[in-house]
PDB file of C-alpha atoms and ligand atoms in Angstrom:
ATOM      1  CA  UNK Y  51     258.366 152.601 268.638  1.00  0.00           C
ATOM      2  CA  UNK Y  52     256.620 153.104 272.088  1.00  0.00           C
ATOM      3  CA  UNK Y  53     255.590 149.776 273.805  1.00  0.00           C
ATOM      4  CA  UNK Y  54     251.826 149.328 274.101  1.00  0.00           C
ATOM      5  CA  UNK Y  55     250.963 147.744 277.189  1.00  0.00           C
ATOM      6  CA  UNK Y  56     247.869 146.183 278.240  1.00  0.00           C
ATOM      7  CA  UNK Y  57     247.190 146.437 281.886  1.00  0.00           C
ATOM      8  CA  UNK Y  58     244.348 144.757 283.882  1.00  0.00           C
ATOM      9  CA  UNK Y  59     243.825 142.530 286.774  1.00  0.00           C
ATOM     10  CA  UNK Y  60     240.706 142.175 289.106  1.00  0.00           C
ATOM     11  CA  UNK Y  61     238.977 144.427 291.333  1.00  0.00           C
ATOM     12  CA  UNK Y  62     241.292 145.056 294.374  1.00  0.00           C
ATOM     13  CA  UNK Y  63     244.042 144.143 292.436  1.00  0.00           C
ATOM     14  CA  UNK Y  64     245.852 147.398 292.687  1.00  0.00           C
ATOM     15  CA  UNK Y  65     245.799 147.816 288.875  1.00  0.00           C
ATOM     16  CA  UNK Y  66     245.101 151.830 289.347  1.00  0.00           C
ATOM     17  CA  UNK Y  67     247.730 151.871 292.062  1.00  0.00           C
ATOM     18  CA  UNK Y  68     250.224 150.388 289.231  1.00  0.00           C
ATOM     19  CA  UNK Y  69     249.603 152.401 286.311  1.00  0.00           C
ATOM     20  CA  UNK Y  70     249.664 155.878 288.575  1.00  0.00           C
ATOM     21  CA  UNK Y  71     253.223 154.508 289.545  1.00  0.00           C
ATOM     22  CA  UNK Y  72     253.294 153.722 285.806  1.00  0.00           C
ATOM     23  CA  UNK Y  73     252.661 157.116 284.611  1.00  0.00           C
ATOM     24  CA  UNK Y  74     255.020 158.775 287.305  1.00  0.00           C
ATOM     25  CA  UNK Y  75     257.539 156.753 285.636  1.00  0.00           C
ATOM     26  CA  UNK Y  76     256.563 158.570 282.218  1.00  0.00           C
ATOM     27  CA  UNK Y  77     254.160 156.137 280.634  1.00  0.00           C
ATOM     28  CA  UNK Y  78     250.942 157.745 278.868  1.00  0.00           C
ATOM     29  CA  UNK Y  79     247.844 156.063 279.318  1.00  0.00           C
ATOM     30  CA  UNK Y  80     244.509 155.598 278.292  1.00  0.00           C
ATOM     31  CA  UNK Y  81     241.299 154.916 279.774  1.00  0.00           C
ATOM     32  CA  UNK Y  82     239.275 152.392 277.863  1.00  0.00           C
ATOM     33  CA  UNK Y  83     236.193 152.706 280.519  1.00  0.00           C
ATOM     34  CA  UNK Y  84     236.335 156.777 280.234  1.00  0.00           C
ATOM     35  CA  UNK Y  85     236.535 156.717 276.561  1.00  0.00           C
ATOM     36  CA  UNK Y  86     233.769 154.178 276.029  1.00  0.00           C
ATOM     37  CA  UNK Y  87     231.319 155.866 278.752  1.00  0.00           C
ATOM     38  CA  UNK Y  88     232.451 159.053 277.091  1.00  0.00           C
ATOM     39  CA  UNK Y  89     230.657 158.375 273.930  1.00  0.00           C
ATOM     40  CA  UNK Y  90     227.478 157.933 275.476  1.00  0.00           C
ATOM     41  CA  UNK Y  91     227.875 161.056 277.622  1.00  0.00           C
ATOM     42  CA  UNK Y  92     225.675 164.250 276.960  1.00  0.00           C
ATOM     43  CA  UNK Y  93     226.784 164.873 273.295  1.00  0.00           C
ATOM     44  CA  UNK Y  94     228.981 161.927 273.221  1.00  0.00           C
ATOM     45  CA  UNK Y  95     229.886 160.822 269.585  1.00  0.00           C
ATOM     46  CA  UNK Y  96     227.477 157.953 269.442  1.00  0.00           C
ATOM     47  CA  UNK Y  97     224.737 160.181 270.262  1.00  0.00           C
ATOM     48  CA  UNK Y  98     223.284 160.823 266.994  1.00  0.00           C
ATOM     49  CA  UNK Y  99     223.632 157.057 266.052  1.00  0.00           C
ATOM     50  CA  UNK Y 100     221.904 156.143 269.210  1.00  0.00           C
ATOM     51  CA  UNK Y 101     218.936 157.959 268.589  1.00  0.00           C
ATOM     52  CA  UNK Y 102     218.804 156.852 264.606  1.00  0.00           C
ATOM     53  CA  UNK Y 103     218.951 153.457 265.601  1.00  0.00           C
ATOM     54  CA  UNK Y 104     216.955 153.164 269.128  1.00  0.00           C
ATOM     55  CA  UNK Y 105     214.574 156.218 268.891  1.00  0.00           C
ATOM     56  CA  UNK Y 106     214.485 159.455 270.160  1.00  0.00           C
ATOM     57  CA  UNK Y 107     213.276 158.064 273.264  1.00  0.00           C
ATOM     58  CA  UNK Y 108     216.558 156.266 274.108  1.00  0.00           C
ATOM     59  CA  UNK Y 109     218.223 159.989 274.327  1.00  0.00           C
ATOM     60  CA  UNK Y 110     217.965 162.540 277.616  1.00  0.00           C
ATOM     61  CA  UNK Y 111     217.236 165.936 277.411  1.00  0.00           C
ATOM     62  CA  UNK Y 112     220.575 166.955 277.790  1.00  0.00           C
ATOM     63  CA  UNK Y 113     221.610 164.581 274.759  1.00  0.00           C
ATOM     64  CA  UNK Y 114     223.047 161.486 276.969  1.00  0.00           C
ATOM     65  CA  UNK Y 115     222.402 157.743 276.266  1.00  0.00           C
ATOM     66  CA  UNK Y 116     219.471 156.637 278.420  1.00  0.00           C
ATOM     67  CA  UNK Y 117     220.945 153.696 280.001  1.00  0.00           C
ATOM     68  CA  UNK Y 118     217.913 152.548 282.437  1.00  0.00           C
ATOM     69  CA  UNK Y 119     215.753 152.445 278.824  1.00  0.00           C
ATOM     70  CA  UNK Y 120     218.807 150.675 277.435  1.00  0.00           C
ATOM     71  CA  UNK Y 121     218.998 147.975 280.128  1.00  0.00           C
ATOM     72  CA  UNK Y 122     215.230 147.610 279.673  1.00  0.00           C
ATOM     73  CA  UNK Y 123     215.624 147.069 275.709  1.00  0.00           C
ATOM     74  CA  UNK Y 124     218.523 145.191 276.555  1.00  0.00           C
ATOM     75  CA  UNK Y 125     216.546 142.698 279.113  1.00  0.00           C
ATOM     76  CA  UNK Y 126     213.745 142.588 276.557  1.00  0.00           C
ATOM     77  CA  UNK Y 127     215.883 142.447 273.294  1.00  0.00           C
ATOM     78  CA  UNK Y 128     219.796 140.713 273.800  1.00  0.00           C
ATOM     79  CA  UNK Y 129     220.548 141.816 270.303  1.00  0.00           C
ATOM     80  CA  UNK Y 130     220.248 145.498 271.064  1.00  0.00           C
ATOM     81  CA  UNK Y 131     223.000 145.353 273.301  1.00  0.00           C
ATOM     82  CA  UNK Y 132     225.300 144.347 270.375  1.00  0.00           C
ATOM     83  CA  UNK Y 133     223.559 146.974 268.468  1.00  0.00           C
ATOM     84  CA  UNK Y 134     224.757 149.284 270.963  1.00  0.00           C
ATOM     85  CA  UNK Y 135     228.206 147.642 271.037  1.00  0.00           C
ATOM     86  CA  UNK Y 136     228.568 148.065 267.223  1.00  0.00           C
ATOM     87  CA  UNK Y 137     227.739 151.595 267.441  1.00  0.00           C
ATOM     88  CA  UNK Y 138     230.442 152.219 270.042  1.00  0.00           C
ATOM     89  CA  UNK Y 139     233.305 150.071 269.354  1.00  0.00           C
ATOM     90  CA  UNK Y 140     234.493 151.946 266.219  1.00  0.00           C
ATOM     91  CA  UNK Y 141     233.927 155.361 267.865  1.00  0.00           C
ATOM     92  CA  UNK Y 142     236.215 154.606 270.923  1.00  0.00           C
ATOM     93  CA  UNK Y 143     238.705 152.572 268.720  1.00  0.00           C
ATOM     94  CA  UNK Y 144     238.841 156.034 267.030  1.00  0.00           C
ATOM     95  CA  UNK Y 145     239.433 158.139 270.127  1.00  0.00           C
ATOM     96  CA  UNK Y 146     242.081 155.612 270.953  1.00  0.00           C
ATOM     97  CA  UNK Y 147     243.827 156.067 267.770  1.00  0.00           C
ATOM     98  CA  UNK Y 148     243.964 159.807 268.384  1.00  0.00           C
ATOM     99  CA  UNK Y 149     244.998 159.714 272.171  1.00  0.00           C
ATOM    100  CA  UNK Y 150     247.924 156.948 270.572  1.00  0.00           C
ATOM    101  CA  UNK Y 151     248.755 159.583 268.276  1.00  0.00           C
ATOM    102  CA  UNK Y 152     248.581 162.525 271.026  1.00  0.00           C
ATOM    103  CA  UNK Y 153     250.924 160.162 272.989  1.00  0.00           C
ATOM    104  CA  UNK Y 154     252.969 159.337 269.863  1.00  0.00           C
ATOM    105  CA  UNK Y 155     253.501 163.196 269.099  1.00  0.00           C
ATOM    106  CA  UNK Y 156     254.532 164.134 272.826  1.00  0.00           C
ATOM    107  CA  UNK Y 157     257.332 161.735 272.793  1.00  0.00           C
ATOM    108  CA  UNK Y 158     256.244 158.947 275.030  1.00  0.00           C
ATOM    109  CA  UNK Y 159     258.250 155.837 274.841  1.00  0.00           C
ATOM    110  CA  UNK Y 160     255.480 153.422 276.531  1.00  0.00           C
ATOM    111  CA  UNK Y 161     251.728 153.630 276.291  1.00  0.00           C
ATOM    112  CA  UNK Y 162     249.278 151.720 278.836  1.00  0.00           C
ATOM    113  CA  UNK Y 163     246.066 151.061 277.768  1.00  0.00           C
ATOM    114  CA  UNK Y 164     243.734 150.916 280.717  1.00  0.00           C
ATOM    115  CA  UNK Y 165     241.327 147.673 279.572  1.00  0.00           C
ATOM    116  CA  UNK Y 166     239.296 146.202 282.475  1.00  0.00           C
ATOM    117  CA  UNK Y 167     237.361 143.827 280.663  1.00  0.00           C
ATOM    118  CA  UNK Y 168     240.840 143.151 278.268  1.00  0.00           C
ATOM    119  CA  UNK Y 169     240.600 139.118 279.085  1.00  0.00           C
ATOM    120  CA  UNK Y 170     236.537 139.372 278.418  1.00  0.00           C
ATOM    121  CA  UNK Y 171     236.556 140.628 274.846  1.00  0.00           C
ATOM    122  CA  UNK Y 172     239.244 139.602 272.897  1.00  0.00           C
ATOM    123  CA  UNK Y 173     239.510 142.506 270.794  1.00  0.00           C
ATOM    124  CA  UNK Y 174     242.183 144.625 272.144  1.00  0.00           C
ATOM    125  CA  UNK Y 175     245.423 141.634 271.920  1.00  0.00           C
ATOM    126  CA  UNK Y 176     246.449 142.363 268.608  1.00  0.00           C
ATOM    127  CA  UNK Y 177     246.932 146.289 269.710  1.00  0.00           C
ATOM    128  CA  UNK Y 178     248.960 145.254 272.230  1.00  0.00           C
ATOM    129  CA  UNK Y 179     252.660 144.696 272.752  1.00  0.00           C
ATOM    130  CA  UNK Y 180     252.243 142.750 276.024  1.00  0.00           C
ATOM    131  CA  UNK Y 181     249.803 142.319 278.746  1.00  0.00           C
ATOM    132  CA  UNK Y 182     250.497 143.489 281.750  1.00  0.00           C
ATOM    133  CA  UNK Y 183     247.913 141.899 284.760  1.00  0.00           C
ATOM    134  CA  UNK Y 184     248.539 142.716 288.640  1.00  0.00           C
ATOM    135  CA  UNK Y 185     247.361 139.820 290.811  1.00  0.00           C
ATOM    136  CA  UNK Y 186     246.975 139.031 294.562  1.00  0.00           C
ATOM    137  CA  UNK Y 187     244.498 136.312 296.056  1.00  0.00           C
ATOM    138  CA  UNK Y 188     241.120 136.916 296.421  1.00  0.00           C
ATOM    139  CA  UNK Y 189     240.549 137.475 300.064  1.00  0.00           C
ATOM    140  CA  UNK Y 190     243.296 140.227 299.383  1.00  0.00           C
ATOM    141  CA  UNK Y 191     240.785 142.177 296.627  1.00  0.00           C
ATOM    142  CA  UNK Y 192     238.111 141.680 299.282  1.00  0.00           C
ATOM    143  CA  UNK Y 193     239.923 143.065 302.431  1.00  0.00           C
ATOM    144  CA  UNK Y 194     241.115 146.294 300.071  1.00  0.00           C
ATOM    145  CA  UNK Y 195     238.182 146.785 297.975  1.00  0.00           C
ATOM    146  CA  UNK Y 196     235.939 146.678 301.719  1.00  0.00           C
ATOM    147  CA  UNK Y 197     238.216 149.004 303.709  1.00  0.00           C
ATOM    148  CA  UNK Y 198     238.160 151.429 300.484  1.00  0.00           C
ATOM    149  CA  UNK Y 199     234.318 151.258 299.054  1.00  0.00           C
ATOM    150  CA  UNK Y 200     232.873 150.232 302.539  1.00  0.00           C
ATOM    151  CA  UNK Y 201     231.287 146.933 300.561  1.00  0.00           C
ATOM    152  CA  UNK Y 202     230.455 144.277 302.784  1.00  0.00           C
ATOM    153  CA  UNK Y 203     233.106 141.365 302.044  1.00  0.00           C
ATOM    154  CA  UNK Y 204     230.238 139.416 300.072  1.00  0.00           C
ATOM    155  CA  UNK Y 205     229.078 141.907 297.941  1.00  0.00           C
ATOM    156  CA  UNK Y 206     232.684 142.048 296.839  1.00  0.00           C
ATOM    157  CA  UNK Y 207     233.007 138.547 296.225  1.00  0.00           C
ATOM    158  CA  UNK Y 208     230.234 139.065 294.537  1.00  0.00           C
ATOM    159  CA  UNK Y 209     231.530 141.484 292.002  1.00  0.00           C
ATOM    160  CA  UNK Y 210     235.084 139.214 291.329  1.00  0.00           C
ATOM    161  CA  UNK Y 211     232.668 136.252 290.901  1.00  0.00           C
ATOM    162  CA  UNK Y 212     231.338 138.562 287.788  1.00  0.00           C
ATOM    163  CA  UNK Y 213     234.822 139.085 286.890  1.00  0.00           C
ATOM    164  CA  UNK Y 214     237.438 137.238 284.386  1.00  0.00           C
ATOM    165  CA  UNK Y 215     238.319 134.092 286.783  1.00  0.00           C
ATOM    166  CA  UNK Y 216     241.971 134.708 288.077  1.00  0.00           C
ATOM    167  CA  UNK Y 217     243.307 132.070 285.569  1.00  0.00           C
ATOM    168  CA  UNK Y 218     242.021 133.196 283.018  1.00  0.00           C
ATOM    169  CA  UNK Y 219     243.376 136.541 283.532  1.00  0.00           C
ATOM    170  CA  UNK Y 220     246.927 134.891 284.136  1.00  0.00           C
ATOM    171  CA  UNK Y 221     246.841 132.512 280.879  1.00  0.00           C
ATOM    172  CA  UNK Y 222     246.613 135.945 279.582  1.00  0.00           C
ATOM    173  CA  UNK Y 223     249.284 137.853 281.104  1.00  0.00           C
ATOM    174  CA  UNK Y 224     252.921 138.417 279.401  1.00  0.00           C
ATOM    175  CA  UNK Y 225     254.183 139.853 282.256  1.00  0.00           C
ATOM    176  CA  UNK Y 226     252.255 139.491 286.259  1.00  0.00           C
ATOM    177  CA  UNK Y 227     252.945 142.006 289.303  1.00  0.00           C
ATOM    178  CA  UNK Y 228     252.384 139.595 292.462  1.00  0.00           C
ATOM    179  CA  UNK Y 229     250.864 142.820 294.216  1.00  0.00           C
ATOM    180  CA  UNK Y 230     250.123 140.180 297.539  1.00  0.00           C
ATOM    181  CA  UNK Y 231     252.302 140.967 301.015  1.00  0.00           C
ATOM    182  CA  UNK Y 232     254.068 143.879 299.428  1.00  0.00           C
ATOM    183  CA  UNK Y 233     254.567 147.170 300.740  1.00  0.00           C
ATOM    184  CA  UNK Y 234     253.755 149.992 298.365  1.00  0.00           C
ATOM    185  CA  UNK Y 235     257.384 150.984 298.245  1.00  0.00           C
ATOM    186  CA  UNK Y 236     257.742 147.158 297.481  1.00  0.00           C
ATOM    187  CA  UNK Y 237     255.271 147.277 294.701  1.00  0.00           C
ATOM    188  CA  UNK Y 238     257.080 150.813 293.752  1.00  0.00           C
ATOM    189  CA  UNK Y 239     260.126 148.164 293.101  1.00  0.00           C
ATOM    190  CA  UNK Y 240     258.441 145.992 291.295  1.00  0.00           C
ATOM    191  CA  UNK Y 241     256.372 148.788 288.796  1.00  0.00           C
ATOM    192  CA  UNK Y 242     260.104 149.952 288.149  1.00  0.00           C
ATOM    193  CA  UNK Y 243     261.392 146.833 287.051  1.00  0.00           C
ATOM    194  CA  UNK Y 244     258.217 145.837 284.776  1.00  0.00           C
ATOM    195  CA  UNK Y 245     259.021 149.586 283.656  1.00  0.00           C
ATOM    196  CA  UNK Y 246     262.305 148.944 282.783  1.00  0.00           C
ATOM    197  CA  UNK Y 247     261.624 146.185 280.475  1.00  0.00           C
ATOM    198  CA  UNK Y 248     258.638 148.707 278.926  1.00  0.00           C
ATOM    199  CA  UNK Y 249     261.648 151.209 277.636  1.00  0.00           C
ATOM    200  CA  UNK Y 250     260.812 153.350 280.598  1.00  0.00           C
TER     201      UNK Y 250
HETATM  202  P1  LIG Z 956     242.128 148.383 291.618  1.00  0.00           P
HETATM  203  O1  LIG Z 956     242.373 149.564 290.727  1.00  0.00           O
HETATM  204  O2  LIG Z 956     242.746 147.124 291.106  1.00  0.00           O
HETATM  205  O3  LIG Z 956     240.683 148.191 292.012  1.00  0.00           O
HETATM  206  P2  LIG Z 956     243.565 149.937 293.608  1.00  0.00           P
HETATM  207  O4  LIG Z 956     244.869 150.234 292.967  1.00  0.00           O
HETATM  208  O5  LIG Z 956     242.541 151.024 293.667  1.00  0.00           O
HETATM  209  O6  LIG Z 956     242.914 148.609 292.965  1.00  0.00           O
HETATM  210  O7  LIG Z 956     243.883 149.365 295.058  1.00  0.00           O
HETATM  211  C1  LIG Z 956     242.829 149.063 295.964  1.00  0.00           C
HETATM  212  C2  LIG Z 956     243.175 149.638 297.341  1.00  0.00           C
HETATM  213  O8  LIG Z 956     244.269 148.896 297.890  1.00  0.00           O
HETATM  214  C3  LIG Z 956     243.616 151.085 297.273  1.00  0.00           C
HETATM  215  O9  LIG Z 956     243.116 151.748 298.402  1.00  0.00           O
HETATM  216  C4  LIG Z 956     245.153 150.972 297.311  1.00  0.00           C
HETATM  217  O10 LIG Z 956     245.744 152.110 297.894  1.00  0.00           O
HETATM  218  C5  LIG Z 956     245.362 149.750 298.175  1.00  0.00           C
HETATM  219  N1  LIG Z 956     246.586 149.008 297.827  1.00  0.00           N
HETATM  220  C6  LIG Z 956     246.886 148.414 296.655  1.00  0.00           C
HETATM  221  N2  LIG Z 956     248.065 147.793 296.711  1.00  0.00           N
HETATM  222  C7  LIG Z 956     248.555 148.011 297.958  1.00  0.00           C
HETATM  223  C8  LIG Z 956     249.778 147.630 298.637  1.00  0.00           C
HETATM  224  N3  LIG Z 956     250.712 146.881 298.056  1.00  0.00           N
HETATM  225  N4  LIG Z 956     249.920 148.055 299.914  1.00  0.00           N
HETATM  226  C9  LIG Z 956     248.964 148.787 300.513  1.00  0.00           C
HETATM  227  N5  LIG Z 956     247.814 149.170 299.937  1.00  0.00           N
HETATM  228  C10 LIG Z 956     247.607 148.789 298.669  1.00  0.00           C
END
């Protein structure tokens, strides 16, 4: 059986920094975000749904969700963003069963599911094998995510204020990669020793 991992951690974190070293090491993974947003893409799979449910209006002309009409609805109508959750959910649960079994069939021995919001909606635990959540202090995310994305520092603490709080995300870790002071061939280290205990 291939572990399933859950990996997350906050903004800054160095979460996609981890699971590229992850997948170097042979892991599969797959990309909650990208399969969700795919479904709402120009002829995404909830497409058709979409427009039963919402109205023709609530589709593009190239056959995408139209998400400034859905935040509007949304604003004016909380329900409909459940309505839009219920439509999606079982269509990306789907494409993650067939990526699992794409994974399965090309022999990998660990599988990391990519889950930002995996402490927010408490859906995805039972699927998992063991959470996985890289961690460093706050001011850490700030100084990386500002030199990357050119954010001033508080519109980043703004966004990790939106986040999972940091203890939250660590009741629900198995397993925690202190990504704080290290080098990347020091976080390298520590990816392969997480790995290790993956079947990697
Ligand atoms: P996340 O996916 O959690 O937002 P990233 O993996 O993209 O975070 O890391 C944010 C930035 O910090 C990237 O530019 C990454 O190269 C850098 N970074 C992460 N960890 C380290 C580290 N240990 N040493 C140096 N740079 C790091």
């Amino acid at each position: 059986m291939a572990a399933r991992i859950g990996l997350t951690g906050g903004i800054g974190s160095g979460k996609s920094t981890v699971l590229g070293m992850l997948q170097a090491l042979g892991a599969a993974a797959i990309d909650a975000d990208a399969i969700s947003r795919a479904t709402t893409a120009a002829g995404g799979a909830a497409i058709a749904a979409i427009r039963e449910k919402f109205g023709p209006d609530f589709v593009t002309a190239d056959g995408a969700l139209d998400r400034g009409r859905m935040r509007e609805r949304a604003y004016a109508h909380p329900e409909a963003r459940r309505e839009l959750e219920q439509i999606i959910h079982p269509l990306v649960g789907e494409e993650i069963a067939r990526q699992v079994d794409a994974a399965l069939a090309a022999g990998a021995r660990c599988i990391v599911f990519d889950i930002p919001l995996l402490v927010e909606s408490g859906r995805w635990r039972h699927q998992l094998d063991r959470v996985l959540v890289v961690d460093c202090e706050p001011e850490t995310q700030v100084a990386r995510v500002s030199a990357r994305s050119g954010l001033a520092p508080d519109e980043v603490r703004a966004i990790i204020a939106a986040q999972a709080p940091r203890a939250l995300r660590l009741a629900a870790a198995d397993l925690v990669i202190c990504n704080e002071g290290l080098t990347l061939e020091a976080l390298r280290n520590e990816v392969e020793q997480a790995a290790r205990t993956f079947g990697l």
